[in-house]
Amino acid sequence: MRDAQPSTIYLSEYQVPAYLIDTTALVFELGEESTKVSSQLHIRRNPASTISNAPLALHGTELELISLAIDGRTLDASEWTQSGEQLIIASVPAEFVLSCETRIRPQDNTSLEGLYKSSGMFCTQCEAEGFRKITYYLDRPDVMSVFTVEIIADAQRYPVLLSNGNLSAAEVLADGRHKTVWQDPFPKPAYLFALVAGKLACVEDRFKTMSGRDVALKIYVEDKDADKCEHAMVSLKNAMRWDEEVYGREYDLDIFNIVAVDDFNMGAMENKSLNIFNTSCVLAKPETTTDAGFQRVEGVVAHEYFHNWSGNRVTCRDWFQLSLKEGFTVFRDAEFSADMGSPTVKRVEDVTLLRTAQFAEDAGPMAHPIRPDSFIEISNFYTVTVYEKGAEVVRMIHTLLGPELFRKGSDLYFDRHDGQAVTCEDFVLAMEDASGVDLGQFRNWYSQAGTPKLKVSAEYDAAAQTYTLHVQQSCPATPGQSKKAPFHIPFAVALLGEAGQLALQLQNAALNTETADNTEMVLNVTKAEQSFIFTGIKEEPVPSLLRGFSAPVKLEFDYSREQLLRLMSSDSDGFCRWDASQQLGLAEISQALADIAAEHDVVPESAYLDACRALLSDESLDGAMVAMMLQLPSEAYLAEIFHPVDVLGLHRARETLRLVIAQALRGELLACYSRCASNAVYAADAGQIAQRSLKNTALSYLMLLNDDTGRELATRQFEHSENMTDRLAALNALVNSTAPYKAEALQRFYQNWQHEPLVINQWFQVQAMCRLPGTLETVQGLMAHPAFDIRNPNKVRALIGAFCGQNSVNFHREDGAGYRFLADQVIVLNRSNPQIASRLLVPLTKWRKYLPAAQQLMCAELQRILAQPDLSSDVYEVVSKSVQEYSEE
Ligand code: B3K
Ligand code: ZN
């Protein structure tokens, strides 16, 4: 819980640590009532610190101190003081051993930070500042230490005892307990420390690295889940190979462990050689896991593995640099997933997340640069901005340098900084030094928040055979940053002529890069206004802009409908084809809004329907692309486009349009559905995933017709499919319909899968996301269901998170009951799990976007939360910033 005055921490106030800890020896005695932690820290003054005779200030939260000694001499109570989260020893020698004993209660730790218990096992989560809940320490990432860890626990209850590094000893003790000793040869910050103790099954495999090191790979899970580890293991081996091939990075220990736990605040954690995972990001098998679930496991396993270099071997100097490891590692895992599956689909999915969640964050009260300048609670900054926009910034460097120079840059970065805790600036400098490319102005991406807007117009001069693109960039004010300097934006373009892409020749081309065949160019947009003149253009082209989404910006270009249809059917860039379909869909939704307001029928343009028809019937196209292009822009995306957001109006317009499309294309949808049905043995490969995604998109349209055909298809699919993707898609279709079978389907699903918590979470989520009226009451009812547990973050996300974050029309009920519900849950979770409480709050923080009546109701709930006593720093920061007027300096 927060101090009386929650304080803001500033990047500008960074100071090197006054002390360093060379070695850390820990002994854990794990008990049923409490755990005793004994530490021996070899501490010395930091020669780089200019403060002489600084007191030793150790971090520690909620710890019971048993004893404290320096070089074997127990300290008298007068020799140390405690203030807030710090234990201060005023006078210490230049070099000494600090011995400390503390008692903690993992059993009572519901925050899931520090050492805690989940389903009978002990586990840890220390990033960012959880280690201080275990023992007194210099809990900051620039203090790196060599750890030795001894774990003592009951041998029956906790046969498996794990920590980082290599097992150096194991011993059975006389009192029914046993112990293991672990040594990690790599110095690491405390946030990468991990400990696990429990009764666990182990699935094993091996991997030989490129230099011949034989690595034991072990995945520890509960016994009942041992049949769900194969996909994670294959993903791990693929990731290990990929990192060798693409980055030249090899694994550095003889053992790599993954442990799956039920209660976990996020997806997973990259602790050195002992990754701890949310079960939802490890376990997968076709009967219980959807295609999206399989892909998530692959992505998260790879992400955590990649951190071994981008995060562990080279770590962050301070938490303002979080994107150094997270942005880079997300970029690495995205490229990996693209290589393992369909690159275009992966890109469209990532852009969709960015354009909805990240653009919304950039436009809201918590907007921050990928390297924030300040924070109250660092846990609030594990955001889509730091992660996903951070990854886009690394991607832009990759685009500006090209793959070879980027690789030279990453080699230099890893070699130069191996074993160090560094900054984003060090990363950019390595990229510059290795490539010779000037990234001076590019650095604005690290310091400025907000989503830049690119306004582009074009002119064709037939006589001069020139085509000119006029580009204007701007960036809206964000809290604390009213004026922005221009960004360096890599703007990838091509020009489509009648017979294909035109050769590009630019006047004054010096600074811009071309593709090998000369038909795509990355323009360096660096000024507020700039024009690019292409010469030798013999026909008026259709411009293909921001190809591959080459920068995280909002693009404005006044395309005609015909031009969009052209791009949608024939652009060679998959992202641009999809984006054209979305812009056409957006135009139809705008028209539907106007039609409904005027009490006219909603009638889409026939050219749009023809284009959708052509997509559905062309068997040569990638099914996943077709599915994505057939889906209208999501309500979350619409909320980024229309201001103020009329949730109900937009929902009606979009749903009506969907119905009209289904009516017009009924025959094609049915044919497509049958064509995609398959008896093949399930595989989570790109081809099958594409087919299922198209089939289930067709099904969701057919269900809107509210006739027997759709219902029969859904019922049959629900009853007969053998994989969770199809079964859940059918259940989702039924739940959102008025089909009489839906209650039975829900009940049967529950009965079949009640023994699988991850499947039951999907069952909660399908119901929480139902678009029909009355869903809030359903959700409230489900919170009393025996399978629901508010202490489990996955269940909170599946039920409360999905309802508030992904069910706009019900969350934004006009009577404000959705807002009240969320505030009530935040108030409860603020006490038990502040991190989850503050995450859950996000939908309320966006109140400024909505109609005045909604704004008032949302704001009142934020004020109600703010008035609660004992707000955690997590919730306090988000709520107080949300209700503040933006400061304009
Ligand atoms: N580094 C962790 C995130 C830790 C979050 C702490 N609140 C997972 C990851 O990004 O790989
Ligand atoms: Zn990460």
Coordinates of C-alpha atoms and ligand atoms in Angstrom, one line a residue, residues 127 268 270 303-304 307 325-326 329-330 387, ligand 2:
E127 CA 10.4 -8.0 -12.0
A268 CA 5.7 -15.2 -18.4
E270 CA 12.5 -14.5 -18.3
H303 CA 10.0 -14.0 -26.4
E304 CA 11.2 -15.2 -23.0
H307 CA 15.4 -12.2 -23.4
K325 CA 14.7 -5.0 -23.6
E326 CA 11.0 -5.2 -24.2
T329 CA 12.5 -8.6 -27.7
V330 CA 8.9 -8.0 -29.0
Y387 CA 6.3 -3.1 -25.7
Ligands
ZN2 ZN 9.6 -9.3 -22.3

